[in-house]
CSV table of C-alpha atoms in Angstrom, one decimal:
chain,number,residue,atom,x,y,z
A,242,UNK,CA,22.9,-26.5,-0.8
A,243,UNK,CA,21.5,-27.6,-4.2
A,244,UNK,CA,19.6,-24.3,-4.5
A,245,UNK,CA,23.0,-22.4,-4.7
A,246,UNK,CA,24.5,-24.6,-7.4
A,247,UNK,CA,24.7,-22.4,-10.5
A,248,UNK,CA,24.4,-25.3,-13.0
A,249,UNK,CA,20.8,-26.0,-11.8
A,250,UNK,CA,19.7,-22.6,-12.9
A,251,UNK,CA,18.8,-21.2,-16.4
A,252,UNK,CA,18.2,-17.6,-17.3
A,253,UNK,CA,15.5,-16.6,-19.7
A,254,UNK,CA,16.5,-13.3,-21.3
A,255,UNK,CA,13.1,-13.0,-23.0
A,256,UNK,CA,11.6,-11.7,-19.8
A,257,UNK,CA,14.4,-9.3,-18.7
A,258,UNK,CA,13.4,-5.7,-18.3
A,259,UNK,CA,9.7,-6.4,-19.0
A,260,UNK,CA,8.4,-5.8,-15.5
A,261,UNK,CA,7.5,-9.4,-14.5
A,262,UNK,CA,4.4,-9.3,-12.2
A,263,UNK,CA,3.0,-12.8,-11.9
A,264,UNK,CA,3.3,-16.4,-13.1
A,265,UNK,CA,0.9,-19.2,-13.8
A,266,UNK,CA,1.0,-22.7,-15.3
A,267,UNK,CA,-1.8,-23.7,-17.7
A,268,UNK,CA,-3.4,-27.1,-18.0
A,269,UNK,CA,-1.4,-27.8,-21.2
A,270,UNK,CA,1.9,-27.1,-19.4
A,271,UNK,CA,2.5,-23.7,-20.9
A,272,UNK,CA,3.9,-21.1,-18.6
A,273,UNK,CA,2.2,-17.6,-18.5
A,274,UNK,CA,3.9,-14.4,-17.3
A,275,UNK,CA,2.2,-11.1,-16.5
A,276,UNK,CA,4.4,-8.2,-17.6
A,277,UNK,CA,4.2,-4.5,-18.2
A,278,UNK,CA,2.0,-4.2,-21.2
A,279,UNK,CA,0.5,-7.6,-21.5
A,280,UNK,CA,0.7,-11.4,-20.9
A,281,UNK,CA,3.4,-13.7,-22.3
A,282,UNK,CA,3.0,-17.4,-23.0
A,283,UNK,CA,5.9,-19.8,-23.2
A,284,UNK,CA,5.3,-23.4,-24.4
A,285,UNK,CA,8.9,-24.6,-24.1
A,286,UNK,CA,9.8,-23.5,-27.6
A,287,UNK,CA,8.0,-20.2,-28.6
A,288,UNK,CA,7.3,-17.0,-26.7
A,289,UNK,CA,4.0,-15.3,-27.6
A,290,UNK,CA,3.1,-11.8,-26.2
A,291,UNK,CA,-0.6,-10.8,-25.9
A,292,UNK,CA,-1.6,-7.1,-25.5
A,293,UNK,CA,-4.7,-5.0,-25.6
A,294,UNK,CA,-4.6,-5.4,-29.4
A,295,UNK,CA,-5.3,-9.1,-28.9
A,296,UNK,CA,-8.3,-8.5,-26.7
A,297,UNK,CA,-6.6,-8.4,-23.3
A,298,UNK,CA,-8.6,-5.9,-21.2
A,299,UNK,CA,-6.2,-3.3,-19.9
A,300,UNK,CA,-2.4,-3.1,-20.4
A,301,UNK,CA,-0.3,-4.8,-17.7
A,302,UNK,CA,-1.3,-8.2,-16.4
A,303,UNK,CA,-1.1,-7.9,-12.6
A,304,UNK,CA,-2.6,-11.4,-11.9
A,305,UNK,CA,-3.0,-14.7,-13.7
A,306,UNK,CA,-4.6,-18.0,-12.9
A,307,UNK,CA,-5.4,-21.2,-14.8
A,308,UNK,CA,-8.6,-23.3,-14.5
A,309,UNK,CA,-9.2,-27.1,-15.1
A,310,UNK,CA,-10.9,-26.5,-18.4
A,311,UNK,CA,-7.7,-25.1,-19.9
A,312,UNK,CA,-8.6,-21.4,-19.7
A,313,UNK,CA,-6.3,-18.8,-18.4
A,314,UNK,CA,-7.6,-15.6,-16.7
A,315,UNK,CA,-5.7,-12.3,-16.5
A,316,UNK,CA,-6.4,-9.4,-14.2
A,317,UNK,CA,-5.4,-5.8,-15.0
A,318,UNK,CA,-6.2,-2.3,-13.7
A,319,UNK,CA,-9.3,-2.4,-15.9
A,320,UNK,CA,-10.8,-5.9,-15.1
A,321,UNK,CA,-10.6,-9.5,-16.0
A,322,UNK,CA,-10.1,-11.3,-19.4
A,323,UNK,CA,-10.1,-15.0,-20.3
A,324,UNK,CA,-7.9,-16.8,-22.9
A,325,UNK,CA,-9.7,-19.9,-24.3
A,326,UNK,CA,-6.7,-21.3,-26.1
A,327,UNK,CA,-7.2,-19.1,-29.2
A,328,UNK,CA,-8.1,-15.6,-28.2
A,329,UNK,CA,-8.7,-13.3,-25.3
A,330,UNK,CA,-12.2,-12.1,-24.3
A,331,UNK,CA,-13.4,-9.6,-21.8
A,332,UNK,CA,-15.1,-11.3,-18.8
A,333,UNK,CA,-15.7,-8.5,-16.2
A,334,UNK,CA,-16.8,-5.7,-16.2
A,335,UNK,CA,-18.8,-5.6,-19.4
A,336,UNK,CA,-18.3,-1.8,-19.9
A,337,UNK,CA,-15.4,0.6,-19.6
A,338,UNK,CA,-17.2,3.2,-17.5
A,339,UNK,CA,-15.6,2.2,-14.2
A,340,UNK,CA,-12.3,0.3,-14.0
A,341,UNK,CA,-12.1,-2.8,-11.7
A,342,UNK,CA,-8.5,-2.9,-10.6
A,343,UNK,CA,-7.5,-6.6,-10.0
A,344,UNK,CA,-4.7,-7.5,-7.6
A,345,UNK,CA,-5.0,-11.2,-7.4
A,346,UNK,CA,-6.8,-14.3,-8.9
A,347,UNK,CA,-7.3,-17.8,-7.6
A,348,UNK,CA,-9.0,-20.9,-8.9
A,349,UNK,CA,-12.0,-22.3,-7.0
A,350,UNK,CA,-12.6,-26.0,-6.6
A,351,UNK,CA,-15.7,-25.9,-8.8
A,352,UNK,CA,-13.7,-24.4,-11.7
A,353,UNK,CA,-14.8,-20.8,-11.1
A,354,UNK,CA,-12.4,-18.0,-10.0
A,355,UNK,CA,-12.0,-15.7,-7.1
A,356,UNK,CA,-10.6,-12.2,-7.7
A,357,UNK,CA,-9.0,-9.8,-5.2
A,358,UNK,CA,-10.1,-6.4,-6.4
A,359,UNK,CA,-10.1,-2.8,-5.1
A,360,UNK,CA,-13.9,-3.1,-4.7
A,361,UNK,CA,-13.9,-6.3,-2.6
A,362,UNK,CA,-14.0,-10.1,-3.3
A,363,UNK,CA,-15.3,-11.0,-6.7
A,364,UNK,CA,-16.6,-14.5,-7.6
A,365,UNK,CA,-17.0,-15.5,-11.3
A,366,UNK,CA,-18.0,-18.7,-13.0
A,367,UNK,CA,-21.3,-19.5,-11.2
A,368,UNK,CA,-23.8,-17.5,-13.2
A,369,UNK,CA,-24.3,-13.9,-12.0
A,370,UNK,CA,-21.0,-12.4,-10.8
A,371,UNK,CA,-20.9,-12.2,-7.0
A,372,UNK,CA,-19.4,-9.4,-4.9
A,373,UNK,CA,-18.4,-9.6,-1.3
A,374,UNK,CA,-18.0,-6.1,0.1
A,375,UNK,CA,-19.5,-3.6,2.6
A,376,UNK,CA,-23.2,-3.0,2.4
A,377,UNK,CA,-22.5,0.5,1.2
A,378,UNK,CA,-20.3,-0.5,-1.6
A,379,UNK,CA,-22.8,-3.2,-2.7
A,380,UNK,CA,-25.7,-0.7,-2.7
A,381,UNK,CA,-23.6,1.6,-4.8
A,382,UNK,CA,-23.0,-1.0,-7.5
A,383,UNK,CA,-26.7,-1.9,-7.6
A,384,UNK,CA,-27.6,1.8,-8.0
A,385,UNK,CA,-25.1,2.1,-10.9
A,386,UNK,CA,-27.0,-0.7,-12.7
A,387,UNK,CA,-24.4,-3.5,-12.5
A,388,UNK,CA,-25.7,-7.0,-12.5
A,389,UNK,CA,-24.1,-8.4,-9.4
A,390,UNK,CA,-25.2,-10.6,-6.6
A,391,UNK,CA,-24.1,-8.7,-3.4
A,392,UNK,CA,-23.0,-10.4,-0.2
A,393,UNK,CA,-22.6,-7.8,2.6
A,394,UNK,CA,-19.5,-8.6,4.7
A,395,UNK,CA,-20.1,-8.1,8.4
A,396,UNK,CA,-18.5,-4.9,9.7
A,397,UNK,CA,-16.1,-6.8,12.0
A,398,UNK,CA,-14.7,-8.6,8.9
A,399,UNK,CA,-13.5,-5.4,7.2
A,400,UNK,CA,-10.5,-3.5,8.6
A,401,UNK,CA,-11.0,0.1,9.6
A,402,UNK,CA,-8.6,3.0,9.1
A,403,UNK,CA,-8.6,6.6,10.4
A,404,UNK,CA,-9.6,9.2,8.0
A,405,UNK,CA,-6.5,10.9,6.8
A,406,UNK,CA,-6.7,14.6,7.4
A,407,UNK,CA,-7.5,16.0,4.0
A,408,UNK,CA,-10.3,15.6,1.5
A,409,UNK,CA,-12.2,12.8,3.1
A,410,UNK,CA,-12.0,10.7,-0.1
A,411,UNK,CA,-10.9,7.1,-0.4
A,412,UNK,CA,-10.2,5.9,-3.9
A,413,UNK,CA,-10.2,2.3,-5.1
A,414,UNK,CA,-8.5,2.0,-8.4
A,415,UNK,CA,-8.9,5.8,-9.0
A,416,UNK,CA,-12.6,5.6,-8.3
A,417,UNK,CA,-14.3,7.1,-5.2
A,418,UNK,CA,-15.0,4.2,-2.8
A,419,UNK,CA,-15.7,6.0,0.4
A,420,UNK,CA,-16.5,9.5,1.5
A,421,UNK,CA,-16.2,11.0,5.0
A,422,UNK,CA,-19.7,12.1,6.3
A,423,UNK,CA,-19.7,15.9,6.1
A,424,UNK,CA,-16.2,16.0,4.8
A,425,UNK,CA,-14.9,18.2,1.9
A,426,UNK,CA,-15.6,15.5,-0.7
A,427,UNK,CA,-19.2,14.9,0.3
A,428,UNK,CA,-19.8,18.6,0.7
A,429,UNK,CA,-18.5,19.2,-2.8
A,430,UNK,CA,-21.0,16.8,-4.2
A,431,UNK,CA,-18.8,13.8,-4.9
A,432,UNK,CA,-20.4,10.4,-5.1
A,433,UNK,CA,-19.2,6.8,-4.6
A,434,UNK,CA,-18.4,5.5,-8.1
A,435,UNK,CA,-17.1,8.8,-9.4
A,436,UNK,CA,-13.9,8.3,-11.4
A,437,UNK,CA,-11.2,10.8,-10.6
A,438,UNK,CA,-9.5,11.5,-13.9
A,439,UNK,CA,-6.9,14.1,-12.7
A,440,UNK,CA,-5.8,15.9,-9.5
A,441,UNK,CA,-4.7,19.5,-10.0
A,442,UNK,CA,-4.5,18.8,-13.8
A,443,UNK,CA,-2.2,15.8,-13.4
A,444,UNK,CA,-3.6,12.6,-14.8
A,445,UNK,CA,-0.6,10.6,-13.4
A,446,UNK,CA,-1.4,11.4,-9.8
A,447,UNK,CA,-0.9,9.3,-6.6
A,448,UNK,CA,-3.3,8.3,-3.8
A,449,UNK,CA,-1.4,10.7,-1.5
A,450,UNK,CA,-2.5,13.6,-3.7
A,451,UNK,CA,-6.1,12.6,-3.3
A,452,UNK,CA,-5.7,13.1,0.5
A,453,UNK,CA,-4.8,16.7,-0.1
A,454,UNK,CA,-2.3,19.0,1.4
A,455,UNK,CA,-3.3,21.1,4.5
A,456,UNK,CA,-4.0,24.7,3.6
A,457,UNK,CA,-3.9,24.0,-0.2
A,458,UNK,CA,-7.2,23.5,-2.2
A,459,UNK,CA,-7.2,20.6,-4.6
A,460,UNK,CA,-9.0,20.6,-7.9
A,461,UNK,CA,-10.3,17.2,-8.9
A,462,UNK,CA,-11.4,16.4,-12.5
A,463,UNK,CA,-14.2,13.9,-12.2
A,464,UNK,CA,-16.1,11.6,-14.7
A,465,UNK,CA,-19.4,10.3,-13.5
A,466,UNK,CA,-21.1,7.2,-14.8
A,467,UNK,CA,-23.9,8.1,-17.2
A,468,UNK,CA,-22.7,11.7,-17.3
A,469,UNK,CA,-21.5,13.7,-20.2
A,470,UNK,CA,-18.2,15.5,-20.0
A,471,UNK,CA,-15.8,15.4,-17.0
A,472,UNK,CA,-16.3,18.2,-14.5
A,473,UNK,CA,-14.1,19.9,-11.9
A,474,UNK,CA,-14.6,20.3,-8.2
A,475,UNK,CA,-12.4,22.2,-5.8
A,476,UNK,CA,-11.9,20.8,-2.3
A,477,UNK,CA,-10.2,22.4,0.7
A,478,UNK,CA,-8.5,19.9,3.1
A,479,UNK,CA,-9.8,19.8,6.7
A,480,UNK,CA,-9.3,17.7,9.8
A,481,UNK,CA,-11.6,14.7,9.7
A,482,UNK,CA,-12.4,12.5,12.8
A,483,UNK,CA,-13.5,8.9,13.0
A,484,UNK,CA,-12.6,5.8,10.9
A,485,UNK,CA,-13.7,4.2,7.6
A,486,UNK,CA,-13.9,0.7,6.2
A,487,UNK,CA,-11.3,0.0,3.6
A,488,UNK,CA,-12.4,-2.8,1.2
A,489,UNK,CA,-9.3,-3.1,-1.0
A,490,UNK,CA,-8.3,-6.8,-1.3
A,491,UNK,CA,-4.7,-7.6,-2.3
A,492,UNK,CA,-4.7,-11.4,-2.5
A,493,UNK,CA,-7.1,-14.4,-2.3
A,494,UNK,CA,-6.7,-18.1,-1.9
A,495,UNK,CA,-9.0,-21.1,-1.6
A,496,UNK,CA,-7.5,-23.9,0.5
A,497,UNK,CA,-7.9,-27.7,-0.1
A,498,UNK,CA,-10.8,-28.0,2.3
A,499,UNK,CA,-12.7,-25.2,0.5
A,500,UNK,CA,-11.9,-22.5,3.0
A,501,UNK,CA,-11.4,-19.0,1.7
A,502,UNK,CA,-8.4,-16.8,2.7
A,503,UNK,CA,-8.4,-13.1,1.9
A,504,UNK,CA,-5.4,-10.7,2.3
A,505,UNK,CA,-6.4,-7.1,2.8
A,506,UNK,CA,-4.1,-4.5,1.2
A,507,UNK,CA,-2.6,-3.5,4.6
A,508,UNK,CA,-1.9,-7.0,5.8
A,509,UNK,CA,-4.8,-8.3,7.8
A,510,UNK,CA,-6.0,-11.8,6.9
A,511,UNK,CA,-9.7,-12.7,6.6
A,512,UNK,CA,-10.8,-16.3,6.7
A,513,UNK,CA,-14.1,-18.1,5.9
A,514,UNK,CA,-14.0,-21.8,6.8
A,515,UNK,CA,-15.5,-24.4,4.4
A,516,UNK,CA,-19.0,-25.6,4.9
A,517,UNK,CA,-19.5,-28.5,7.3
A,518,UNK,CA,-20.6,-31.8,5.8
A,519,UNK,CA,-24.3,-31.9,4.9
A,520,UNK,CA,-24.7,-28.1,5.4
A,521,UNK,CA,-25.0,-25.2,3.0
A,522,UNK,CA,-24.0,-22.7,5.7
A,523,UNK,CA,-20.5,-21.4,6.1
A,524,UNK,CA,-19.0,-20.7,9.5
A,525,UNK,CA,-18.6,-16.9,10.3
A,526,UNK,CA,-15.9,-14.9,8.8
A,527,UNK,CA,-12.9,-14.3,11.1
A,528,UNK,CA,-10.4,-11.4,10.8
A,529,UNK,CA,-6.8,-12.1,11.9
A,530,UNK,CA,-4.8,-9.1,13.1
A,531,UNK,CA,-1.7,-8.5,15.3
A,532,UNK,CA,-3.9,-9.5,18.3
A,533,UNK,CA,-3.8,-13.1,16.9
A,534,UNK,CA,0.0,-13.1,16.5
A,535,UNK,CA,-0.2,-12.2,12.8
A,536,UNK,CA,2.7,-10.1,11.5
A,537,UNK,CA,0.5,-7.5,9.7
A,538,UNK,CA,2.3,-5.8,6.8
A,539,UNK,CA,1.2,-4.5,3.4
A,540,UNK,CA,0.6,-6.6,0.2
A,541,UNK,CA,0.3,-10.1,1.7
A,542,UNK,CA,0.2,-13.3,-0.4
A,543,UNK,CA,-1.2,-16.5,0.9
A,544,UNK,CA,-0.3,-20.2,0.3
A,545,UNK,CA,-0.8,-23.7,1.7
A,546,UNK,CA,1.8,-26.4,2.1
A,547,UNK,CA,1.0,-30.2,1.7
A,548,UNK,CA,0.8,-30.6,5.5
A,549,UNK,CA,-2.2,-28.2,5.6
A,550,UNK,CA,-0.3,-25.2,7.1
A,551,UNK,CA,-1.4,-21.8,5.7
A,552,UNK,CA,1.4,-19.3,5.2
A,553,UNK,CA,1.4,-15.6,4.5
A,554,UNK,CA,4.2,-13.5,3.2
A,555,UNK,CA,4.4,-9.7,2.8
A,556,UNK,CA,5.3,-7.8,-0.3
A,557,UNK,CA,7.3,-5.4,1.9
A,558,UNK,CA,11.0,-6.4,1.9
A,559,UNK,CA,11.4,-5.3,5.5
A,560,UNK,CA,8.6,-7.6,6.7
A,561,UNK,CA,8.4,-11.4,6.8
């Protein structure tokens, strides 16, 4: 097997121990690597590291993609930046009030980009940024004053999850994205779009802590868009019935026919076929789950082989 012949392989020590996250090849042939703390460019001779000091929005580059015009886009926990061959510039969002955590980027056929974000599917490069999300999320961003063209996804296109017993709060990138009706979070006055700065005084908290521990009140430190200083709210966990829509997108891919494939964080795959010839209307969205034979597991990535077959692979080492 040629793959196992050691002489075919070369090790690059310049990337060892740097937390490699993603890879992309630019139009000029340079290779880009997203690492902890920034983005690295290798042109075959020199290695150049770009960080927040060079205009890269956020610290670690979790997603990269290159466009036909020679640009390179990077997604971080804060948003999206563009490298024009000389320097990095912020692309989205335009302010730092609410972070837009980006999990994946993909180039569109028209030269724009698709972004898989914690707030839904983001489309850039065609004028006003477009967001595909639930009607509730879209309404929230309009109320917050963001200039976005909102496309409401049909309810059947978005996975549902049971409310975890606890605080009735779902966060997307440390920002409140859903609240259980009548749950502890809503009763305490939390709003969608609130940024949770700390939980019980810990700024380095996990999503599990936001669910709360039964019998133990949780103190959330919250910063609100347009507000002054962060404030605290105390929530007591409770049993919560029903389900909620979870909009977090993990990966995105545009196939050669123009169809769009979206990987939800927990593994379901959403597909929108390309427009039919002579029509401006797309076929309806379709959500693939285990009922369709899909092996659903977290953190899916999507690709297409030359014969047209679409593949998905999980980020879980125990999945396939």
